[in-house]
Tab-separated table of C-alpha atoms in Angstrom:
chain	number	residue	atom	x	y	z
A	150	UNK	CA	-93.298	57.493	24.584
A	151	UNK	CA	-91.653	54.782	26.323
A	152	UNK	CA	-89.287	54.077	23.747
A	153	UNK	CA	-88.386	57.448	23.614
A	154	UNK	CA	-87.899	57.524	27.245
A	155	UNK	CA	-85.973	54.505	27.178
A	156	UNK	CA	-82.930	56.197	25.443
A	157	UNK	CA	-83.138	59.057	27.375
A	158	UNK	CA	-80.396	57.850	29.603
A	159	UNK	CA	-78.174	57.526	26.618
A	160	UNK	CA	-78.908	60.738	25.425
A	161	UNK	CA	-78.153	62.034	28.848
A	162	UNK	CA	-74.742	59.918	28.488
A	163	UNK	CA	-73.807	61.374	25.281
A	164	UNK	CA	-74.505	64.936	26.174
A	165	UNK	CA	-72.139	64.463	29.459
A	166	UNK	CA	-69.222	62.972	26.798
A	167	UNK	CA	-69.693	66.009	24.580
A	168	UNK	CA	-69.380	68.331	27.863
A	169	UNK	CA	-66.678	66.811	29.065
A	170	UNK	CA	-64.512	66.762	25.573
A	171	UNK	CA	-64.863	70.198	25.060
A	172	UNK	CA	-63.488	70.647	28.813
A	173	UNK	CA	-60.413	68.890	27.709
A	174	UNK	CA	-59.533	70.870	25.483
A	175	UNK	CA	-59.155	73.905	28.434
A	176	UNK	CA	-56.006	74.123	30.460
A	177	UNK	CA	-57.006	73.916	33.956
A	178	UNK	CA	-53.657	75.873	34.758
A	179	UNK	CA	-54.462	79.004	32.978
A	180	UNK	CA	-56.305	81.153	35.912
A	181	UNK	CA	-57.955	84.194	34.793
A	182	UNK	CA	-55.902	87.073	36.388
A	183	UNK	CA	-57.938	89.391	38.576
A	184	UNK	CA	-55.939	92.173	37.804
A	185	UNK	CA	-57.071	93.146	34.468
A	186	UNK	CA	-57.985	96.811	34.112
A	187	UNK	CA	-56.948	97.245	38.238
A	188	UNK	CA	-53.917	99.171	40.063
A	189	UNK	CA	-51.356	97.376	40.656
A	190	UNK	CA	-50.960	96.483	44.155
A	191	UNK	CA	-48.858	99.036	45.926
A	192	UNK	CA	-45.115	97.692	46.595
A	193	UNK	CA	-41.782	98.893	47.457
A	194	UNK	CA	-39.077	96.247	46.629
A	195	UNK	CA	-35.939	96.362	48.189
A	196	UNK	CA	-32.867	96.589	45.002
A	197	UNK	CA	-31.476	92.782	44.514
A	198	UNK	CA	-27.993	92.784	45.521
A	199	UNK	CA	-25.588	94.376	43.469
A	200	UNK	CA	-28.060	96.681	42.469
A	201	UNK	CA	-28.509	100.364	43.123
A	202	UNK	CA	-32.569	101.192	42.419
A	203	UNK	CA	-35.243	98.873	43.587
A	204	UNK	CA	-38.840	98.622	42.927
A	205	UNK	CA	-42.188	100.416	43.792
A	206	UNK	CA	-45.134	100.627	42.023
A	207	UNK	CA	-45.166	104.174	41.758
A	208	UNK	CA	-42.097	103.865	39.217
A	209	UNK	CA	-44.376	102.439	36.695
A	210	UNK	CA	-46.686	105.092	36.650
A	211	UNK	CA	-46.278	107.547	33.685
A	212	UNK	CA	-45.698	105.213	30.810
A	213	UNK	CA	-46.843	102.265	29.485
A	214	UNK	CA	-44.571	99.218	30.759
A	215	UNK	CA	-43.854	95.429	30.897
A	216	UNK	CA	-43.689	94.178	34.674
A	217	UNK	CA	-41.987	90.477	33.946
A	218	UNK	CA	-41.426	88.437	37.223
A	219	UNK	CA	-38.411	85.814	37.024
A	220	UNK	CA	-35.801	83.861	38.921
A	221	UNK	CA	-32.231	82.736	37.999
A	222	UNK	CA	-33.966	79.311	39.514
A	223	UNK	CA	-36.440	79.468	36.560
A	224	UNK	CA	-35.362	77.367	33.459
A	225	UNK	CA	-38.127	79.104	31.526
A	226	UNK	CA	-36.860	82.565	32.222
A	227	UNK	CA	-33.875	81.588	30.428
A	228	UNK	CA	-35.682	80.797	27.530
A	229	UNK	CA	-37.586	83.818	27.707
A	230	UNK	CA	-34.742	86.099	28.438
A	231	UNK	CA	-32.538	86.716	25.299
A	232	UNK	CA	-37.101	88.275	23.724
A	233	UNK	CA	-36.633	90.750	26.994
A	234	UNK	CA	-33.230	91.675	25.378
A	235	UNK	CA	-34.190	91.980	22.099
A	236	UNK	CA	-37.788	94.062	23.636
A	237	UNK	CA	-34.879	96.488	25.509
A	238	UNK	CA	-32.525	96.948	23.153
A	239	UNK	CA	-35.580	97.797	20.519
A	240	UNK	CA	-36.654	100.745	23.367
A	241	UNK	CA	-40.092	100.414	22.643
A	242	UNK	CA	-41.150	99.841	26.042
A	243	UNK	CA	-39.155	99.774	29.510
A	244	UNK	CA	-39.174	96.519	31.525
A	245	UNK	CA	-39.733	96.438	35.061
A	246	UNK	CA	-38.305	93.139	36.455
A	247	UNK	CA	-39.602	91.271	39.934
A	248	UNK	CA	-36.500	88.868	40.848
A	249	UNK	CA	-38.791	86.144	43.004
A	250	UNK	CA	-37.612	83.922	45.550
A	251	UNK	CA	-33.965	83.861	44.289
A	252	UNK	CA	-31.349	83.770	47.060
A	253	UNK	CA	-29.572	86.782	47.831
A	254	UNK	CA	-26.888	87.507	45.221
A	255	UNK	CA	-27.977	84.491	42.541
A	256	UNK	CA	-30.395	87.592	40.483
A	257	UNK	CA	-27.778	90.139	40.399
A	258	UNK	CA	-25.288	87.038	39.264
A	259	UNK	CA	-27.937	85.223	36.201
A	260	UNK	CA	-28.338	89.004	35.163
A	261	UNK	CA	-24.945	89.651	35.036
A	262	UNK	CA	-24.478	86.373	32.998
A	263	UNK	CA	-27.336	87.127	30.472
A	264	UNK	CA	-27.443	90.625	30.590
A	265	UNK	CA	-30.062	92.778	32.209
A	266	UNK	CA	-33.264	93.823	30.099
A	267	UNK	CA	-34.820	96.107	33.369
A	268	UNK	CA	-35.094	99.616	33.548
A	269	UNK	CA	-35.238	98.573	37.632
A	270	UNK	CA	-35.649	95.314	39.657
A	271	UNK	CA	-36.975	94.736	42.949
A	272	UNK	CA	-36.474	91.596	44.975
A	273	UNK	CA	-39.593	89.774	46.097
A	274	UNK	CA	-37.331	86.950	48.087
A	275	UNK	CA	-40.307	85.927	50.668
A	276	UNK	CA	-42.497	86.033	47.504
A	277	UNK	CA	-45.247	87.991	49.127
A	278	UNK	CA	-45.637	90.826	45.993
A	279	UNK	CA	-46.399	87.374	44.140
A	280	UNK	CA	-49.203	86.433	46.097
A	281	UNK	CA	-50.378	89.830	45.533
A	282	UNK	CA	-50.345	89.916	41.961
A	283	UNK	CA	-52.037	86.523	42.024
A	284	UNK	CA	-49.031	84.766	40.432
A	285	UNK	CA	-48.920	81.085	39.680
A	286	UNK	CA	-45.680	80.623	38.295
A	287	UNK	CA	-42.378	82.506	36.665
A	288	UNK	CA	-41.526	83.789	33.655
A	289	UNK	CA	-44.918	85.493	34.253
A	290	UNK	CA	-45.482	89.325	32.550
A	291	UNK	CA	-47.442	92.310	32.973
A	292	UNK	CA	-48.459	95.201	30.447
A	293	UNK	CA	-49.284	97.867	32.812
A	294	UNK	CA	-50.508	101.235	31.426
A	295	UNK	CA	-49.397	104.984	31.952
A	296	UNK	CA	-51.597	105.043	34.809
A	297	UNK	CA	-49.981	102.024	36.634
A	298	UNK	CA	-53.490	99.837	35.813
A	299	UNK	CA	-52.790	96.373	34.733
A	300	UNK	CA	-54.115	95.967	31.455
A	301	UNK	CA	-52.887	92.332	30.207
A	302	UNK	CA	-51.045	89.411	31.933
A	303	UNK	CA	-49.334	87.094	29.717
A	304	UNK	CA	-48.233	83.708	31.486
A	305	UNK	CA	-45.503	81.887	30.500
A	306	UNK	CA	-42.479	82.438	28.030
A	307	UNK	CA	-42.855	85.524	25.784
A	308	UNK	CA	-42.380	83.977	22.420
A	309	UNK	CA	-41.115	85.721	19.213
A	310	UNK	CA	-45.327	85.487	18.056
A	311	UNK	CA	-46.045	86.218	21.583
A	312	UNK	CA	-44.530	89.489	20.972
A	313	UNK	CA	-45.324	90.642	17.529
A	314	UNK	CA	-49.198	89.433	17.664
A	315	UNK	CA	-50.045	90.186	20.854
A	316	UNK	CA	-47.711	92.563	22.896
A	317	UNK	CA	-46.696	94.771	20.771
A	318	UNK	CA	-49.868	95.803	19.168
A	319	UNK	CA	-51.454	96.010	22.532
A	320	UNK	CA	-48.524	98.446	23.349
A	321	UNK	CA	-48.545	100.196	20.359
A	322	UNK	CA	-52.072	100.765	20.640
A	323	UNK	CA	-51.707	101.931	24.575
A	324	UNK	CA	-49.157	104.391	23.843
A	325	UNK	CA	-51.094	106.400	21.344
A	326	UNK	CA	-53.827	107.349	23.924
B	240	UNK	CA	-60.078	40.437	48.957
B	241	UNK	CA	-61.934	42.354	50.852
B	242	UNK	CA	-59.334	42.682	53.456
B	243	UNK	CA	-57.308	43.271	50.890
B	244	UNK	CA	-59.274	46.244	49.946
B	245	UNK	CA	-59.943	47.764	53.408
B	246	UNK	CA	-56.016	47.272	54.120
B	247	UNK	CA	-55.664	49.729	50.820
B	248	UNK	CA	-58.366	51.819	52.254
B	249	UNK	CA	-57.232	52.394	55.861
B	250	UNK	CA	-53.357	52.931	54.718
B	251	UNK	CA	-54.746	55.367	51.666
B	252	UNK	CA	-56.404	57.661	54.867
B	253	UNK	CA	-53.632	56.691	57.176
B	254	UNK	CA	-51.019	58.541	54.857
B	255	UNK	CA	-53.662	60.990	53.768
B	256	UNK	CA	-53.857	62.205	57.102
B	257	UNK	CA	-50.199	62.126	57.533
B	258	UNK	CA	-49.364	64.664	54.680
B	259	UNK	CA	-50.438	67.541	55.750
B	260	UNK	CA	-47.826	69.830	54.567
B	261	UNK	CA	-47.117	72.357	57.037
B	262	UNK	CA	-43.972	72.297	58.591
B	263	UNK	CA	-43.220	72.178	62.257
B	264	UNK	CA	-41.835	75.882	61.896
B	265	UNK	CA	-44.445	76.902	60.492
B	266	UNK	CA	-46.780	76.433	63.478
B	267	UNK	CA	-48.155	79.740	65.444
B	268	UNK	CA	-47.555	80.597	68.970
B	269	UNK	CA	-50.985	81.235	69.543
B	270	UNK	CA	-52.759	78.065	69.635
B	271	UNK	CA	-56.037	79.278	68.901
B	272	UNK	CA	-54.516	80.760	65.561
B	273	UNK	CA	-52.918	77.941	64.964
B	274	UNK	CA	-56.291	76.166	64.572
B	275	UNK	CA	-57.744	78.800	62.559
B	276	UNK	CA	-54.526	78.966	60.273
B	277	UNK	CA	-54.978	74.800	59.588
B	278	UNK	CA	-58.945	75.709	59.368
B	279	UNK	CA	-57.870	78.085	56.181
B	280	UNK	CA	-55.750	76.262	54.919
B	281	UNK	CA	-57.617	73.247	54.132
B	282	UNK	CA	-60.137	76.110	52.844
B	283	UNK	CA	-57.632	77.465	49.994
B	284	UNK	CA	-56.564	75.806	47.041
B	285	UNK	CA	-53.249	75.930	45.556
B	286	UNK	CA	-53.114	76.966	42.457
B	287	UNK	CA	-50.740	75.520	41.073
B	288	UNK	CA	-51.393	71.959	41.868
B	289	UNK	CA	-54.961	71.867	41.154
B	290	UNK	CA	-56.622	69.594	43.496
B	291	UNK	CA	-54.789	70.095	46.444
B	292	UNK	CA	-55.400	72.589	49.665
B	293	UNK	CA	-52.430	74.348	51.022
B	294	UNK	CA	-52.787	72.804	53.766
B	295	UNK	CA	-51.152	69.331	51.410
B	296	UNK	CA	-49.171	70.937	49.619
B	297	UNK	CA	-45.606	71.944	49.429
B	298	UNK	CA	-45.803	73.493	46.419
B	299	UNK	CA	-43.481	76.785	47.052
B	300	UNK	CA	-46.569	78.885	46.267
B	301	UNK	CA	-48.956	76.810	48.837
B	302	UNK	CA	-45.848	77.545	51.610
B	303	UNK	CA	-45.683	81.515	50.657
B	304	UNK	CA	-49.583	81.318	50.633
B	305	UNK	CA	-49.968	79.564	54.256
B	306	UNK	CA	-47.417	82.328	55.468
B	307	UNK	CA	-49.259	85.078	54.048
B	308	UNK	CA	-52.809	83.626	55.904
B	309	UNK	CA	-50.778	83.486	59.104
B	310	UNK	CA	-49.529	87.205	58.544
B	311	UNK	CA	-52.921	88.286	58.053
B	312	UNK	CA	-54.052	86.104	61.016
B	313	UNK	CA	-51.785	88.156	63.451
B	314	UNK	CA	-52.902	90.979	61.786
B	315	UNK	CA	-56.016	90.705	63.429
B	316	UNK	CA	-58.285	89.706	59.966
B	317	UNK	CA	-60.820	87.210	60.192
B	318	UNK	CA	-61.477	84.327	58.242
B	319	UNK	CA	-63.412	85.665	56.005
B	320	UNK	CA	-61.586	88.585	55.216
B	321	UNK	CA	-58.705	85.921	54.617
B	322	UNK	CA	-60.675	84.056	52.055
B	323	UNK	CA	-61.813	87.627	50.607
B	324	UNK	CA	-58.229	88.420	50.140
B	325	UNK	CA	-57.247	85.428	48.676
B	326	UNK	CA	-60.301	85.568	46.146
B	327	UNK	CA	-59.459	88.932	45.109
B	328	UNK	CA	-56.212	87.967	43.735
B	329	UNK	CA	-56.691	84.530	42.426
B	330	UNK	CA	-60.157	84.092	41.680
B	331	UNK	CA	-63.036	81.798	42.877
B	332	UNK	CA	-60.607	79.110	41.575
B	333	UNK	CA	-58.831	79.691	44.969
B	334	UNK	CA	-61.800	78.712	46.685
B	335	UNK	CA	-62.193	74.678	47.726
B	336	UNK	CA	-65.514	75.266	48.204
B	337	UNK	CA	-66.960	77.299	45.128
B	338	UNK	CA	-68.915	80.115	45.915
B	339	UNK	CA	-72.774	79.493	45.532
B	340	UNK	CA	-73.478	82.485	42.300
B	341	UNK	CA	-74.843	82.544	38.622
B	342	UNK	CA	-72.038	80.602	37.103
B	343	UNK	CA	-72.029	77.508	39.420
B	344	UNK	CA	-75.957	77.200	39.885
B	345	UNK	CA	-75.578	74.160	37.418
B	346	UNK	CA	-72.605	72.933	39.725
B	347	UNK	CA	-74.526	73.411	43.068
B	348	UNK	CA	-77.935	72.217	41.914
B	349	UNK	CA	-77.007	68.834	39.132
B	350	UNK	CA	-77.603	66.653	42.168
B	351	UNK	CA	-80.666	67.961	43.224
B	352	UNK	CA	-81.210	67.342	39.333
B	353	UNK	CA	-80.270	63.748	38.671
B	354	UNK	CA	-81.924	63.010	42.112
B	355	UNK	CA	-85.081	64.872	40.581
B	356	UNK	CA	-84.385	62.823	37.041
B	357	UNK	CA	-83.840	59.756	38.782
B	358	UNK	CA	-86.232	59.666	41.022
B	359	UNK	CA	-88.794	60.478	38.433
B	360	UNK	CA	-87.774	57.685	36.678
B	361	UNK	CA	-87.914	55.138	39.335
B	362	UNK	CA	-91.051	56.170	40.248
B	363	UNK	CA	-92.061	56.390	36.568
B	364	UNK	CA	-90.839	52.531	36.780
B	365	UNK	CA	-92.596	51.560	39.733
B	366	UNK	CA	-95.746	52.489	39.069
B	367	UNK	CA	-95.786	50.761	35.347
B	368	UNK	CA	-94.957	47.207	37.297
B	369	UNK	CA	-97.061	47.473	39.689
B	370	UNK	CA	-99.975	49.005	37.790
B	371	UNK	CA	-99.117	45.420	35.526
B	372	UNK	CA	-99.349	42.820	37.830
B	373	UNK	CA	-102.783	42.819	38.968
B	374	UNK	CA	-103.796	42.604	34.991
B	375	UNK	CA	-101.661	39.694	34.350
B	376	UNK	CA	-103.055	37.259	37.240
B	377	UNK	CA	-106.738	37.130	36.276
B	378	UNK	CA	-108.970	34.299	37.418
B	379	UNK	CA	-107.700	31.681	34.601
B	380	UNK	CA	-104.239	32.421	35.839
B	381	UNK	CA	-105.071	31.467	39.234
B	382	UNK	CA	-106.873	28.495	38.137
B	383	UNK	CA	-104.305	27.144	36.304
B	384	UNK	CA	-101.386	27.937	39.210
B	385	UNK	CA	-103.578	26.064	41.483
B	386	UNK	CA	-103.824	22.803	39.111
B	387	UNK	CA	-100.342	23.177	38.689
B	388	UNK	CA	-99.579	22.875	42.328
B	389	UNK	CA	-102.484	20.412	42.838
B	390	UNK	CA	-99.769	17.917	40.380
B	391	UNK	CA	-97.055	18.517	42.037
B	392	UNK	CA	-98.979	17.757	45.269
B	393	UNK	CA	-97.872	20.449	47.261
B	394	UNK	CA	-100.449	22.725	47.482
């Protein structure tokens, strides 16, 4: 017995190393969104300048749509934008955009420069609606069904794979209900 | 060294205490908000710089946060509603202090468990050397410690 106890420690020890590996491998910076399956929050964005139509909620209600939040500050957005294109031009699905904390004038200007994949924007420039939707960071996207209930968050750049293996099924599969 | 050491120490807290994030403008009118605002924000985590409080951050997100707890301040909510509101859009994550529930009894109670596993083995420990002694020293033993001493003529 006292042997047995005596490498209990160790056991202990290696139990803790085994914990704590696997924890490595998780990304601390991937929070679960709380939205999942909820309404959206309610919102009515003022239009970005240069644009006519801004943003409420209540415009996403009827059809299943992507909500994607970016900034012309946001070097990932520009990675991300010429998918959105390709997404809009295919008309598969409209895309709600949610310019955040972007100075007056700079959204209208970037989408102007890269062309603009939204049905409408609405400018969140004291970054409250973020807060709202629990955002941690931009390029950050929304799949939001007919009845204007969140039903996936993707965070980060939407990626070509992104896209086909995740989004589009998920879409696909919303659409036919 | 060890002034070394406590020089580290004091300046570490000196400019810990000196970083508090929130900006001069950002201060409320009413001072007894005020205190509650810098009470919350030390309570809330930013999310996007993991082990940091608002209230050290100046992460954008930690600035738009504190400015949505003092909006809801004047608003008339009270702390806990605050911390309820945060929670319901960012998790438990948002949370310094994780809520006591199912998936953080292991969190909450390990101390109480190593203390418990420790203890048990110190006890475990003492008892075994002190149950030992009195069996090694018999009468022999003695006998032969006090010849010992008797030659070195100290006794």
């Amino acid at each position: 017995v006292n042997r047995f106890l005596s490498f209990l420690p160790l056991a202990f020890f290696l139990l803790l190393t085994v914990y704590f590996a696997l924890g490595l491998r998780e990304d601390p910076s991937e929070i679960p969104s709380q939205l999942i399956d909820e309404p959206l929050p309610s919102f009515d964005l003022a239009p970005i300048e240069g644009l006519e139509q801004g943003l409420s909620n209540r415009d996403l209600i009827g059809q299943v749509s992507l909500l994607n939040v970016f900034g012309s500050w946001c070097p990932p957005c520009a990675i991300e934008h010429p998918m959105l294109m390709q997404i809009s031009r295919s008309g598969q699905v409209p895309i709600y955009g949610i310019d955040w904390k972007d100075e007056p004038g700079a959204g209208a200007r970037w989408l102007e420069r890269h062309g603009n994949p939204y049905v409408r924007v609405g400018d969140d420039e004291a970054g409250t609606l973020a807060i709202d939707l629990g955002l941690t960071g931009a390029p950050e996207t929304f799949l939001v069904d007919r009845e204007g209930r969140v039903r996936y968050r993707h965070v980060g750049v939407i990626t070509e794979a992104d896209w086909r293996d995740t989004l589009q099924p998920m879409i696909e599969e919303l659409q036919t209900r | 060294m060890i002034k070394y050491l406590t020089g580290l120490i004091v300046a570490a807290l000196v400019t810990a205490a000196s970083i508090a994030a929130p900006a001069p403008d950002e201060r409320m009118e009413d001072a007894a908000l005020e205190v509650r605002a810098r009470g919350l924000y030390v309570q809330l985590r930013c999310v996007i710089c993991q082990s940091q409080s608002i209230d050290e951050s100046n992460a954008h997100l930690a600035v738009d946060m504190r400015a949505v707890v003092r909006t809801r301040l004047e608003a008339g909510d009270s702390d806990q509603e605050i911390l309820d509101y945060m929670q319901a859009r960012y998790g438990d994550y948002v949370l310094m202090m994780p809520p006591f529930q199912r998936n953080t009894l292991l969190l909450w109670l390990s101390p109480l468990l190593v203390l418990l596993l420790g203890g048990g083995f110190a006890v475990l420990y003492v008892r075994r050397q002190s149950g030992h002694t009195p069996e090694s020293v018999d009468d022999e033993d003695e006998a032969r410690v006090a010849a010992l001493l008797d030659e070195e003529g100290q006794s």
